Coordinates of C-alpha atoms and ligand atoms in Angstrom, one line a residue:
X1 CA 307.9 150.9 -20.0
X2 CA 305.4 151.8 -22.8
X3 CA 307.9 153.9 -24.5
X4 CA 310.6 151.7 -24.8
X5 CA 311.2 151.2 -28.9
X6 CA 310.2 148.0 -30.2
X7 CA 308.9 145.7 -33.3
X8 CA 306.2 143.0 -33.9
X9 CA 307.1 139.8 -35.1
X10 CA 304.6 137.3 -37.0
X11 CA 303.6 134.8 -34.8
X12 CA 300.7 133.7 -36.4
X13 CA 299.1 135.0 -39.8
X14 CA 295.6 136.3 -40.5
X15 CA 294.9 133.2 -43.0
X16 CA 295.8 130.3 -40.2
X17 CA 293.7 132.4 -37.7
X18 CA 290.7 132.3 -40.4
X19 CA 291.5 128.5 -40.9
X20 CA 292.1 127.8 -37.3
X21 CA 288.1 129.4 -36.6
X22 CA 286.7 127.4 -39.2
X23 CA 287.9 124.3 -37.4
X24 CA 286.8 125.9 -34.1
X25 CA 283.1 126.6 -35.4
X26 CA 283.1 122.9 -36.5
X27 CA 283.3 121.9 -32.9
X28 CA 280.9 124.6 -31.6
X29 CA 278.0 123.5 -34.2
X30 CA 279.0 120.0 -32.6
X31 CA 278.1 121.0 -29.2
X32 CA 275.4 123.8 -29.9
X33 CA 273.4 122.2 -32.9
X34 CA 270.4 121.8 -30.8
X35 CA 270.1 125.2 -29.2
X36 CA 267.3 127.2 -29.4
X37 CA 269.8 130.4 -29.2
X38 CA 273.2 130.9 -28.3
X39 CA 274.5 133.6 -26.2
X40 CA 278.1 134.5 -27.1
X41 CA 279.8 136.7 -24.4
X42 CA 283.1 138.7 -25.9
X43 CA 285.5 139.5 -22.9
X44 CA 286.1 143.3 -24.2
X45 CA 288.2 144.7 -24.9
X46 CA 290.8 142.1 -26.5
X47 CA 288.4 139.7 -27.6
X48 CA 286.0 141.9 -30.2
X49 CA 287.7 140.8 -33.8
X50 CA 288.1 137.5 -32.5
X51 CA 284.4 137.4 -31.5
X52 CA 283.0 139.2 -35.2
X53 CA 285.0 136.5 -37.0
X54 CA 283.7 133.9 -34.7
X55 CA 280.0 134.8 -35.1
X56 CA 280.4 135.1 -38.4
X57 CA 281.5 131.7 -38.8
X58 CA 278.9 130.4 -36.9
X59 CA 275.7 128.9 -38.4
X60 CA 273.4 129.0 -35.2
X61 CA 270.9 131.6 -33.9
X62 CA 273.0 134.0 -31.7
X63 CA 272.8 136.7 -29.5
X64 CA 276.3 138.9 -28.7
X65 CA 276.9 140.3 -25.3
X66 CA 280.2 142.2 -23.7
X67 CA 281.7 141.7 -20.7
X68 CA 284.5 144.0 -19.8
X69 CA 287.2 142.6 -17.1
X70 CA 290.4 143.5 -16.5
X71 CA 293.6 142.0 -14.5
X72 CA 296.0 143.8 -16.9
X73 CA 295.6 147.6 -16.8
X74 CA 297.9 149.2 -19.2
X75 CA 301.3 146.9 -18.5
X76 CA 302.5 143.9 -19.3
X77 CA 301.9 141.8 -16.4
X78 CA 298.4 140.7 -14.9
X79 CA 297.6 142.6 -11.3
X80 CA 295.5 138.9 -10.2
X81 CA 292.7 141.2 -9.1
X82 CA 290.1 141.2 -11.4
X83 CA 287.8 143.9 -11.8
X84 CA 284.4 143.6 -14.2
X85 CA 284.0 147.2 -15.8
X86 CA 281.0 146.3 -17.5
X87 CA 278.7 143.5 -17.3
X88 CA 276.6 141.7 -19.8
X89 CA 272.7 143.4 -20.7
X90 CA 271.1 140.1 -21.0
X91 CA 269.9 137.3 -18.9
X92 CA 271.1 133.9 -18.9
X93 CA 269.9 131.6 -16.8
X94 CA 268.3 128.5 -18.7
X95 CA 270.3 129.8 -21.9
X96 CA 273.1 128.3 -23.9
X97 CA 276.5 130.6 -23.1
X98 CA 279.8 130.6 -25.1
X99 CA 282.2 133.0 -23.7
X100 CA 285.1 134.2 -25.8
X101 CA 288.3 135.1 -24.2
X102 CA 291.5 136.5 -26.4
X103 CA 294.3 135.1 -24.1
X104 CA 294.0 133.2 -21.4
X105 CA 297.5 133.8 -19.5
X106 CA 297.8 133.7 -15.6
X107 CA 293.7 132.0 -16.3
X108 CA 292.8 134.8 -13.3
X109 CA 290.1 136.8 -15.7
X110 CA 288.5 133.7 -17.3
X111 CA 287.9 132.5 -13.7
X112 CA 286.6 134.9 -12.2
X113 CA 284.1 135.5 -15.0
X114 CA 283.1 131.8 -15.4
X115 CA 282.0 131.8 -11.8
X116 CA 280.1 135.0 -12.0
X117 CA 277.9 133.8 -14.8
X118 CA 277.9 129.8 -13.9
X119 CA 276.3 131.9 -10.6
X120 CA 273.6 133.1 -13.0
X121 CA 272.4 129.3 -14.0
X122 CA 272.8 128.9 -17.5
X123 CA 271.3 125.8 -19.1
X124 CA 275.5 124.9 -20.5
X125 CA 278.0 127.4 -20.5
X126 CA 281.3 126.3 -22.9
X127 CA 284.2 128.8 -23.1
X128 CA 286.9 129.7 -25.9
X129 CA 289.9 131.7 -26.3
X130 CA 292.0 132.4 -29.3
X131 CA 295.2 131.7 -27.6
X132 CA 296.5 130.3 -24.5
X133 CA 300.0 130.6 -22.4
X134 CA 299.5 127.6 -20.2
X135 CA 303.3 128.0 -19.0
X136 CA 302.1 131.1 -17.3
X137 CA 298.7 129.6 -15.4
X138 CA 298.3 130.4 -12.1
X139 CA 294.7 129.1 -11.4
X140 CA 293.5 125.4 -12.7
X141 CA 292.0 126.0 -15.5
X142 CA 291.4 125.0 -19.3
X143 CA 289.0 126.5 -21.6
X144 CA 286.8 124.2 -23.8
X145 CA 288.4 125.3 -27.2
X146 CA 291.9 126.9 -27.9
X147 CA 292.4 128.9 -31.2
X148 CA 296.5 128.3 -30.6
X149 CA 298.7 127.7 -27.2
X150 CA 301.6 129.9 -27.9
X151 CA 304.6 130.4 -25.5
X152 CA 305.0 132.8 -22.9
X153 CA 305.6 135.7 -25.5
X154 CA 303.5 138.9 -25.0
X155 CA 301.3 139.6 -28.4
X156 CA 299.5 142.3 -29.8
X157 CA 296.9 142.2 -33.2
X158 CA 293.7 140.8 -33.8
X159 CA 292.5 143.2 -31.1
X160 CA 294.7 142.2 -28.3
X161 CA 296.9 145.6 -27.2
X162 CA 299.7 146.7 -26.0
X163 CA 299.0 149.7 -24.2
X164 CA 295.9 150.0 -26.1
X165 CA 298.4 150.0 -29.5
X166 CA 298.3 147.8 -31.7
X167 CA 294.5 146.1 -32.1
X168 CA 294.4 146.6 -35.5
X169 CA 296.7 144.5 -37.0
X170 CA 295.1 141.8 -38.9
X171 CA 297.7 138.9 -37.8
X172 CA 299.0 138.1 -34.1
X173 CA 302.6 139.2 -33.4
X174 CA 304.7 139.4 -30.7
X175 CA 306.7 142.5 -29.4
X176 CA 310.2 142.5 -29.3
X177 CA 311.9 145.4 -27.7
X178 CA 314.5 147.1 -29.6
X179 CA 316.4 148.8 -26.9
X180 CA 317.9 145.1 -26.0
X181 CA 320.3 142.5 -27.2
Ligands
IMP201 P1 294.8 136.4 -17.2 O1 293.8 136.9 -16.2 O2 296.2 136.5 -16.6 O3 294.5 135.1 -17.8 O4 294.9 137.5 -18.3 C1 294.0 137.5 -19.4 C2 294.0 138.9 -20.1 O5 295.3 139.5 -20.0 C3 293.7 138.7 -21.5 O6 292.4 138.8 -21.7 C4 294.5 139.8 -22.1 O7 293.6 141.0 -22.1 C5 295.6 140.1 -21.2 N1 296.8 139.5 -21.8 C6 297.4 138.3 -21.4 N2 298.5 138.1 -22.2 C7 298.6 139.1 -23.0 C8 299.5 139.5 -24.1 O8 300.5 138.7 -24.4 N3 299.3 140.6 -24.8 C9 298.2 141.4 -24.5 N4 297.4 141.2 -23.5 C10 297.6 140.0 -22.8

């Protein structure tokens, strides 16, 4: 499947991604402006440009942690089974979490993750994720903040991959194969 031809397509530009966080970090310094330290948790791999943009943004006292889960292997479709590849070095209980998905698609990885660290006691845990499928949720649920809900198109840039292709691109397209009408 990964070596079928295709192209990316725009779907969303670098500048609306830059003015979508601005808005975003408006809403976190909202919740957060009375936290002694915030502990933003990237979901690796897809979420790291998303997350440096993010903190950047962000004028509050942070700490950055990675979390690497994955229900997608190298394919295009979610296995359901998520796995945690690496967890998080820091403690949280008592502490103010944000966690930062890229995509939030069948919802399975965001799940499972939100109640392995709600398990851990944080003090208030919010969660965010650059872009959402909701037509493809399989588990009820919504994060707290949504960069853009998109439709049920598979993208790549900003650091989201396609077979581990395509992180780099500074905008969020989507693939279109060329091998088909
Ligand atoms: P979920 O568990 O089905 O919600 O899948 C979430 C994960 O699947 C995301 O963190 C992404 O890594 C991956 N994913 C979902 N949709 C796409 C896509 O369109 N392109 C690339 N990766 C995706």
């Amino acid at each position: 499947m990964t070596h079928r031809p295709y192209e990316i397509d725009q779907l969303i530009s670098a500048k609306s991604i830059a003015a979508r966080i601005e808005e975003l970090c408006a809403d976190i310094h909202a919740e957060f402006e009375d936290t002694d330290k915030l502990v933003v948790v990237g979901l690796l791999r897809g979420s790291f440009v998303f997350i440096a943009d993010l903190v950047r943004e962000l004028n509050l006292p942070v700490e950055v942690d990675f979390l690497e889960a994955s229900s997608y292997g190298d394919g295009m479709e979610s296995s359901r089974e998520v796995r945690i590849f690496k967890d998080i070095r820091g403690k949280i209980e008592g502490r103010d979490v944000l966690v930062v998905e890229d995509i939030v698609d069948t919802g399975h990885t965001l799940n499972h993750v939100v109640q392995i660290l709600s398990a851990r006691k944080p003090a208030r845990m919010k969660t965010i994720a650059l872009l959402d499928k909701p037509s493809r949720r399989e588990v009820d649920l919504a994060a707290d903040w949504i960069g853009f809900s998109i439709p049920d198109e598979f993208v790549v840039g900003y650091g989201i991959d396609f077979a581990q292709r395509n992180r780099n691109l500074p905008y969020i397209g989507k693939v279109r194969f060329t091998d088909q009408a």
